[in-house]
Coordinates of C-alpha atoms and ligand atoms in Angstrom, one line a residue:
X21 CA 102.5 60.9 154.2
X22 CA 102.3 59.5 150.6
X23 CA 100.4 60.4 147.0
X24 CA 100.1 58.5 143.8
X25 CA 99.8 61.6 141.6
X26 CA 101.8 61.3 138.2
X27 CA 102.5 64.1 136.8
X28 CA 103.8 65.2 133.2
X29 CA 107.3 66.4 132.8
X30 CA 107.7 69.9 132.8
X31 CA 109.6 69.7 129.6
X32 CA 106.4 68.7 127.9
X33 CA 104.3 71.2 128.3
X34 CA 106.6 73.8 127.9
X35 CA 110.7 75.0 126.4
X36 CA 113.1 75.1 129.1
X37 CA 115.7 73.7 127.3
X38 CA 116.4 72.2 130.9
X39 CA 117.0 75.6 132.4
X40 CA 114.7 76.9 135.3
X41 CA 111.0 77.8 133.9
X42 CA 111.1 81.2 134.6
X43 CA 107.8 83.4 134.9
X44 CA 108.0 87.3 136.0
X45 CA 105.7 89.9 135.3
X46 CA 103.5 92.2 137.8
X47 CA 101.7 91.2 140.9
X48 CA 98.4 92.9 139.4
X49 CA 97.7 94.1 135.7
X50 CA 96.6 97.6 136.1
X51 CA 96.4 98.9 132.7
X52 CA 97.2 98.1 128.8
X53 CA 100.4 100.3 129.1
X54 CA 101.3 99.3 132.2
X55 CA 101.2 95.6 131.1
X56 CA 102.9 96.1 127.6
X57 CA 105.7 98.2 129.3
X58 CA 106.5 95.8 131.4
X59 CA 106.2 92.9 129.0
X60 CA 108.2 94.3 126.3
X61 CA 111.3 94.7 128.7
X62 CA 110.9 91.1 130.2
X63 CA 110.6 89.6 126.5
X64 CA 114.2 90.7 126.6
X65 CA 115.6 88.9 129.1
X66 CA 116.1 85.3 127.5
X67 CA 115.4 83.4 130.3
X68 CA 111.9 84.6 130.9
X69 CA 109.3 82.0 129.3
X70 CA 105.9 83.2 131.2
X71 CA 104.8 86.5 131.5
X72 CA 102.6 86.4 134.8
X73 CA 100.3 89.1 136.6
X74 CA 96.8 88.9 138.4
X75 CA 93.7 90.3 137.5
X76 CA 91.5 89.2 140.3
X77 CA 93.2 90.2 143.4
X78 CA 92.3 88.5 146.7
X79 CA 92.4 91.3 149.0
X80 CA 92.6 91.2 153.1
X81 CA 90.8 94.2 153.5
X82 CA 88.2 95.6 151.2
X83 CA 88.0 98.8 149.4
X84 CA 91.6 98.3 148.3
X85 CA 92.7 97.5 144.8
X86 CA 90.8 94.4 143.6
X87 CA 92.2 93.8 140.7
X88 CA 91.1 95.3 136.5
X89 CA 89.6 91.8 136.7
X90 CA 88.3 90.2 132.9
X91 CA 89.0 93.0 130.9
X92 CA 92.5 92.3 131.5
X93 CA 92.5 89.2 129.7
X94 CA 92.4 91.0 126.2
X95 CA 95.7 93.4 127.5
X96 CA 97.1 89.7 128.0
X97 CA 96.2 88.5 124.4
X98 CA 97.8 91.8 123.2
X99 CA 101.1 91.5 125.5
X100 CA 101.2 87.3 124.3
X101 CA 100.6 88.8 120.3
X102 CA 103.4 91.5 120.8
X103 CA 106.1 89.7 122.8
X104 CA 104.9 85.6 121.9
X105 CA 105.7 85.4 126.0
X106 CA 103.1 82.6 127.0
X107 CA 100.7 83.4 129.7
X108 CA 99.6 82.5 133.7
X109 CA 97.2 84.1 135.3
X110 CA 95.6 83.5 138.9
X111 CA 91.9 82.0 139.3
X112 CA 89.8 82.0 142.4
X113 CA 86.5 81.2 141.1
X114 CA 85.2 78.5 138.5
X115 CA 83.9 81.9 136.6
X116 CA 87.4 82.7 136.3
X117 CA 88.4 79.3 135.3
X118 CA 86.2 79.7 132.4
X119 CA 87.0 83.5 131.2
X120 CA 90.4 82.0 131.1
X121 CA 90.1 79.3 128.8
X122 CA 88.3 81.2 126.4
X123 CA 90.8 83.7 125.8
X124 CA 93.6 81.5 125.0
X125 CA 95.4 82.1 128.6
X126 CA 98.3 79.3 128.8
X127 CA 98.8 78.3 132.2
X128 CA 96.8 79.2 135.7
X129 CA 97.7 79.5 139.1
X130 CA 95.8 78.6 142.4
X131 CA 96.5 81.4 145.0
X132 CA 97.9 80.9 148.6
X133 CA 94.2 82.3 149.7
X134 CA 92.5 80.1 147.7
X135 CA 94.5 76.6 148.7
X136 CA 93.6 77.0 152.0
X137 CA 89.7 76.0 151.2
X138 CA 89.0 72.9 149.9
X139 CA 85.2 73.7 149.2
X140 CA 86.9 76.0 146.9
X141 CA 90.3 74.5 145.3
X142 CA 87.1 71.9 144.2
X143 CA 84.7 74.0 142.4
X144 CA 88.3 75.3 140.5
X145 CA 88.6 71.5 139.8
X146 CA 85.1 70.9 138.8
X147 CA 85.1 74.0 136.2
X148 CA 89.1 72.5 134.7
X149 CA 87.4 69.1 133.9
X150 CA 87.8 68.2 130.3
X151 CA 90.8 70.5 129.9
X152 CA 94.7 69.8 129.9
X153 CA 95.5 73.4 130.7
X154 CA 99.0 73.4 133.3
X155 CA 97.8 74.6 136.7
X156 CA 100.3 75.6 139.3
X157 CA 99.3 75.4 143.2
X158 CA 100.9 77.7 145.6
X159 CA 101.3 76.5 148.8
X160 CA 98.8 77.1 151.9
X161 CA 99.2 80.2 153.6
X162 CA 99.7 78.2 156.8
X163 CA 102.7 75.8 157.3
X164 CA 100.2 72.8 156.1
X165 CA 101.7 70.2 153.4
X166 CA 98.8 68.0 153.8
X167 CA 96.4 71.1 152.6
X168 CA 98.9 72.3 149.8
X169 CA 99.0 68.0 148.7
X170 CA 95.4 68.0 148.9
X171 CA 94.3 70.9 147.4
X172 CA 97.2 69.3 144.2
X173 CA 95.5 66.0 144.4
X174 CA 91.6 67.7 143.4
X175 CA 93.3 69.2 140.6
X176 CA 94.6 65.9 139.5
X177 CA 91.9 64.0 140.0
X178 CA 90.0 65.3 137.1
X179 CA 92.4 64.8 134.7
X180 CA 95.0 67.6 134.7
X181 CA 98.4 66.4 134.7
X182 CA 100.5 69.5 133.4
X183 CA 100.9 70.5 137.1
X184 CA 103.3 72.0 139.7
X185 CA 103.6 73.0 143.0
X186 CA 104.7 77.0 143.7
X187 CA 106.8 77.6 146.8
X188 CA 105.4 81.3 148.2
X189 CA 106.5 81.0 151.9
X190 CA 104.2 80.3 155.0
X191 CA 102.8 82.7 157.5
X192 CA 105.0 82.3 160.5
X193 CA 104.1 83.8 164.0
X194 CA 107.5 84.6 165.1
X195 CA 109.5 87.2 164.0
X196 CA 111.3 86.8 161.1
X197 CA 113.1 88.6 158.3
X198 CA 111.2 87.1 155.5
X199 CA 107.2 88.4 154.7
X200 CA 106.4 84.7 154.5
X201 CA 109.0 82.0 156.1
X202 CA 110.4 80.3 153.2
X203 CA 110.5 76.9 155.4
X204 CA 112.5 74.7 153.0
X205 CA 111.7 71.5 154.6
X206 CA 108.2 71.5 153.3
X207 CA 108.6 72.0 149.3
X208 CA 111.4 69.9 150.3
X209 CA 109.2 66.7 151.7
X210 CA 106.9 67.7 148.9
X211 CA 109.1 66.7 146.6
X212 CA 110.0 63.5 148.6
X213 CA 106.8 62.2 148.1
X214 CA 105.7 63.8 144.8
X215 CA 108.6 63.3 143.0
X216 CA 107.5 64.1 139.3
X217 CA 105.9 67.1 140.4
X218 CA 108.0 70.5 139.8
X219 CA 108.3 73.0 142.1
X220 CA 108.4 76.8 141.7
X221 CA 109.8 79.0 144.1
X222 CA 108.3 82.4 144.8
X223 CA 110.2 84.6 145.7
X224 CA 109.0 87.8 145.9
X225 CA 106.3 86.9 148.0
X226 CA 109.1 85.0 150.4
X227 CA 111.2 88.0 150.4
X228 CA 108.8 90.8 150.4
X229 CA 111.5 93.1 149.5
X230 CA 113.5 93.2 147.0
X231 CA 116.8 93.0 148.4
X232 CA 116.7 89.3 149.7
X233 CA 115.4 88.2 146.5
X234 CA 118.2 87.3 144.2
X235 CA 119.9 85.1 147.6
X236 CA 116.3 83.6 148.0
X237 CA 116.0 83.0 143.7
X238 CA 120.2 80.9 144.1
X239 CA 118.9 79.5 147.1
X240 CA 115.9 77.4 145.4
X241 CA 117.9 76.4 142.6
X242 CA 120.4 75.1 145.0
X243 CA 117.5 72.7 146.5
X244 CA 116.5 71.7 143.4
X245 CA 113.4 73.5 142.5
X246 CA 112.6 73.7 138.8
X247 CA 111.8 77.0 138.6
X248 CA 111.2 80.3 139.5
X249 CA 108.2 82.9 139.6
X250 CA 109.4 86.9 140.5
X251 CA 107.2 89.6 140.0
X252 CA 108.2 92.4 138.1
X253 CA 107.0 96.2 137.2
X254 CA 108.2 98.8 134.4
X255 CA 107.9 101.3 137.5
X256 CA 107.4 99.5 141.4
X257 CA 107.1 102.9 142.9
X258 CA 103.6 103.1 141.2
X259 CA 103.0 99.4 141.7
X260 CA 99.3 98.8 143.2
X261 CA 99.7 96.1 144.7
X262 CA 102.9 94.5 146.7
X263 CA 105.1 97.6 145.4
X264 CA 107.6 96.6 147.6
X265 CA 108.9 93.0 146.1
X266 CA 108.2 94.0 142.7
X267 CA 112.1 93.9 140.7
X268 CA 112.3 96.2 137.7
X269 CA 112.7 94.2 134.2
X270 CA 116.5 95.1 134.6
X271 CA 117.4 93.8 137.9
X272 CA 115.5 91.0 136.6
X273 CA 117.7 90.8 134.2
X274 CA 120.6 90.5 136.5
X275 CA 119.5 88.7 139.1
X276 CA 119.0 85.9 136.4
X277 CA 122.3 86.6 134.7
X278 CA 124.3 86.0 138.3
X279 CA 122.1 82.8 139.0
X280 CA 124.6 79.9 139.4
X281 CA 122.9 76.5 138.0
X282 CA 124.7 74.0 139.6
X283 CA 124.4 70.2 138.3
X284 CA 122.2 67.9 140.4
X285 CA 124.0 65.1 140.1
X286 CA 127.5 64.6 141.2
X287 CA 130.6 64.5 139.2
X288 CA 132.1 61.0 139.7
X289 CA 135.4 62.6 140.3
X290 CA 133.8 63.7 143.8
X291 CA 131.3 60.4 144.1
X292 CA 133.3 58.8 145.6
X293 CA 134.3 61.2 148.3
X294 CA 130.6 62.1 148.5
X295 CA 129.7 58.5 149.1
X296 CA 132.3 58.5 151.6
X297 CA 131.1 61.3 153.6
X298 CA 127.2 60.0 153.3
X299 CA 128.1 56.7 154.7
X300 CA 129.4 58.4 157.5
X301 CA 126.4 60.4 158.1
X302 CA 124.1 57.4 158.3
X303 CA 126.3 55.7 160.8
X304 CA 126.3 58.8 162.8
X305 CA 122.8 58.7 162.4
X306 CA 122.0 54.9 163.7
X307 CA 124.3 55.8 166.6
X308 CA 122.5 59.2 167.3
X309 CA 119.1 57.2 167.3
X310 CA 120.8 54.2 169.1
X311 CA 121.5 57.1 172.4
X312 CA 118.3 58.2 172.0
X313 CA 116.2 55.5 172.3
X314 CA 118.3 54.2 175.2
X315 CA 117.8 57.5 177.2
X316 CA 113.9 57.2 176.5
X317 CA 114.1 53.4 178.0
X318 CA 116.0 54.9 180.9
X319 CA 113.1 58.2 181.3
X320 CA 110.3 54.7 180.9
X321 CA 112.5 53.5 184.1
X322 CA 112.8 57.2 186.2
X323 CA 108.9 57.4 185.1
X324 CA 108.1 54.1 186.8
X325 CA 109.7 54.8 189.6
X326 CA 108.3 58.4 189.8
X327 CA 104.7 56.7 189.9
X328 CA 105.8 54.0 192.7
X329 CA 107.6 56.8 195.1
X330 CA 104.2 58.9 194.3
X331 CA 106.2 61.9 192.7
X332 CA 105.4 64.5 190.0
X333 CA 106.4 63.9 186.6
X334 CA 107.8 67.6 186.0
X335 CA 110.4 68.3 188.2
X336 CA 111.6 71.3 187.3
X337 CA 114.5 72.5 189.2
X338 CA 116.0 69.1 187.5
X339 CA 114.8 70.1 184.0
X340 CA 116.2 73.7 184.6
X341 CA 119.9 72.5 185.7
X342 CA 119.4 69.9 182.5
X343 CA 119.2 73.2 180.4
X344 CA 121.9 75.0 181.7
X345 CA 123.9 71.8 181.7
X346 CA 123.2 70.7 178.3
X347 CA 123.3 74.3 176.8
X348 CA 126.6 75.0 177.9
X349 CA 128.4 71.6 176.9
X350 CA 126.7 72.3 173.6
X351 CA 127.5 75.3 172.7
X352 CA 131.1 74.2 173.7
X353 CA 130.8 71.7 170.9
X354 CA 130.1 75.0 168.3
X355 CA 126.2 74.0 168.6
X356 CA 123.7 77.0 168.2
X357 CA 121.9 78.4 170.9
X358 CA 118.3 78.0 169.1
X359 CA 119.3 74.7 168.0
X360 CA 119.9 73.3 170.9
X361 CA 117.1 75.0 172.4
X362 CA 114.8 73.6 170.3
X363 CA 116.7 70.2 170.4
X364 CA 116.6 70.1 174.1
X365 CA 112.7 70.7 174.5
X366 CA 112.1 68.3 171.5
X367 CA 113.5 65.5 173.8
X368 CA 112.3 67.2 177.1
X369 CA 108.6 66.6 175.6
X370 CA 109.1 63.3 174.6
X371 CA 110.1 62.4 178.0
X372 CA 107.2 64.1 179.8
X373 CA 105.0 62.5 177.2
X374 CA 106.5 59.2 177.7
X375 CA 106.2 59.3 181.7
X376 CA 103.2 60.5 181.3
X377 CA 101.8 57.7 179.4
X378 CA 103.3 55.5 182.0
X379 CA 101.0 57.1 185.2
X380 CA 97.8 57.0 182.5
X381 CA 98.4 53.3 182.1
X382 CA 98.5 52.2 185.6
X383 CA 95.6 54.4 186.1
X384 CA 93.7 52.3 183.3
X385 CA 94.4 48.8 185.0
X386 CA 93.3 49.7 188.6
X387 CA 90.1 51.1 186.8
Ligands
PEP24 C1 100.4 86.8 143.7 O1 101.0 85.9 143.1 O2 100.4 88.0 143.4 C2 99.6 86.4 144.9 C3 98.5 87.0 145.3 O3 100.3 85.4 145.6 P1 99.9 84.5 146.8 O4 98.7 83.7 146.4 O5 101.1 83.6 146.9 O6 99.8 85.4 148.0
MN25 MN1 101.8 89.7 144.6

């Protein structure tokens, strides 16, 4: 997958002083006092550039909290007056869009719920034309990078180029500790093809909780995202909305205090060593792609033989003493159980695949 999209460098649009942008504040404004409480302890914490909450809450059920909705936007001017914290807010809705600019909002987000629809990420576009405003766009609920690259791309195609990406976790149907799995490799192959675009981990809504959040906070700076956005109450207990995840301003406060901001680039006292070490993963590499491609040209060969002598492709007491096989010589070697699991059917598919494609194409040619 590739995009073109350009995007303007995060120092541009706003002081970082090349630190992590840093944007806390509640999941939902619910009141003034409740928004200036909180505010006024956050301004404190130096870090802190962006003082975010919601005041149009997408809900999954009705009848629960929806959000104070536009009369929250003059607590925001109030909280922006008192603290000079700038300001982002969530839009859904081109009517929100508008509300926002007129009431000197600073920077908007696109919501996990809302990414997901294109007919709608659009109509958000439509209603930005003609602005510069810096929009942020959460990822997808569901594990999709095209969707989350997509819905980034409307935006940009009308002319906003203040943009980033915000890393919120993806609804995952196994098990897992995490409300949504953080899955790394996505914002990671994000920023693969989108290189000028920042990313902005969340990780409240990651975590969930708040006890996983400051290892969640270390662990996107250690990936190179540029930023962080962790909500944040005076009082969580009477949070209405995602209680659970919200840090006081204090922990806050320590959690970015113990942050360890490593250097992306690498001292040239260890380059060297590094470079060393690199080299020898790409050869490892080649030679681990080499065996594998030679053990698919010798499946092609099994599966051509399989189609001559008239026999099944799966056969599965084989496949089954493969497993046990494989699984112990691998965990032997200090390999992971699910690793290998997942290793073993990865290559297990490709070979059913593979012979399978072999009995479709001798179908074809007696047709
Ligand atoms: C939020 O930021 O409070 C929110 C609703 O997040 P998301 O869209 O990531 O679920
Ligand atoms: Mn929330």
């Amino acid at each position: 997958m590739s995009t073109d999209i350009e995007i303007t460098s995060l120092s541009d649009w706003i002081f970082t002083d090349g630190k992590p942008l840093v944007i806390a504040g509640p999941c939902s404004a619910e009141s003034e006092d409740q928004l200036l409480q909180t505010a006024r302890e956050i301004a404190k914490i130096p870090q802190v550039q962006v003082f975010r909450s919601g005041l149009w809450k997408p809900r999954t059920r009705p009848g629960e909290f929806e959000g104070v909705g536009q009369k929250g936007l003059k607590w925001l001017q109030k909280v922006k007056q008192e603290t000079g914290l700038k300001l982002a807010i969530e839009v859904a809705k081109p009517e929100h869009v508008e509300k926002t600019l007129e009431h000197g909002i600073d920077i908007i987000w696109l919501g996990a719920r809302t990414v997901v629809n294109p007919f709608s990420v659009q109509e958000i576009a439509e209603a930005l034309k003609g602005n510069d405003i810096p929009v942020l766009v959460k990822n997808p609920i569901n594990p999709d990078l095209n969707l989350w690259v997509g819905a980034i791309e409307r935006i940009h195609a009308v002319g906003i180029k203040k943009m980033a990406a915000v890393h919120r976790g993806f609804h995952y149907f196994e098990r897992s500790p995490f409300r949504n799995a953080p899955m790394w490799e996505i914002p990671i192959e994000l920023k693969r093809i989108a290189p000028s675009l920042p990313i902005i981990t969340d990780p409240s809504h990651i975590c969930g909780n708040t006890e996983m959040i400051p290892s969640i906070s270390q662990k996107a700076l250690d990936f190179e995202m540029d930023g962080l956005m962790i909500e944040s109450h005076f009082d969580p207990t009477r949070a209405l909305t995602d209680a659970s995840q919200q840090l006081r301003p204090k922990s806050l406060g320590i959690l970015l205090n113990d942050l360890v901001i490593r250097e992306k680039s690498i001292d040239t006292e260890f380059y060297s060593k590094f470079e060393e070490l690199r080299t020898e993963i790409d050869k490892l590499d080649g030679e681990l792609l080499q065996i594998l491609a030679s053990r698919l040209k010798i499946i092609d060969e099994i599966g051509q033989f399989k189609k001559e002598n008239h026999i099944t492709i799966l056969q599965m007491k084989r496949w089954v003493g493969i497993l046990e096989d494989r699984m112990a010589q691998g965990t032997h070697l200090g390999l992971k159980k699910d690793f290998l699991q997942s290793l073993l059917a990865l290559i297990h598919e490709e070979s059913i695949q593979r012979q399978s494609d072999i009995f479709t194409e001798s179908k074809k040619k007696k047709r």
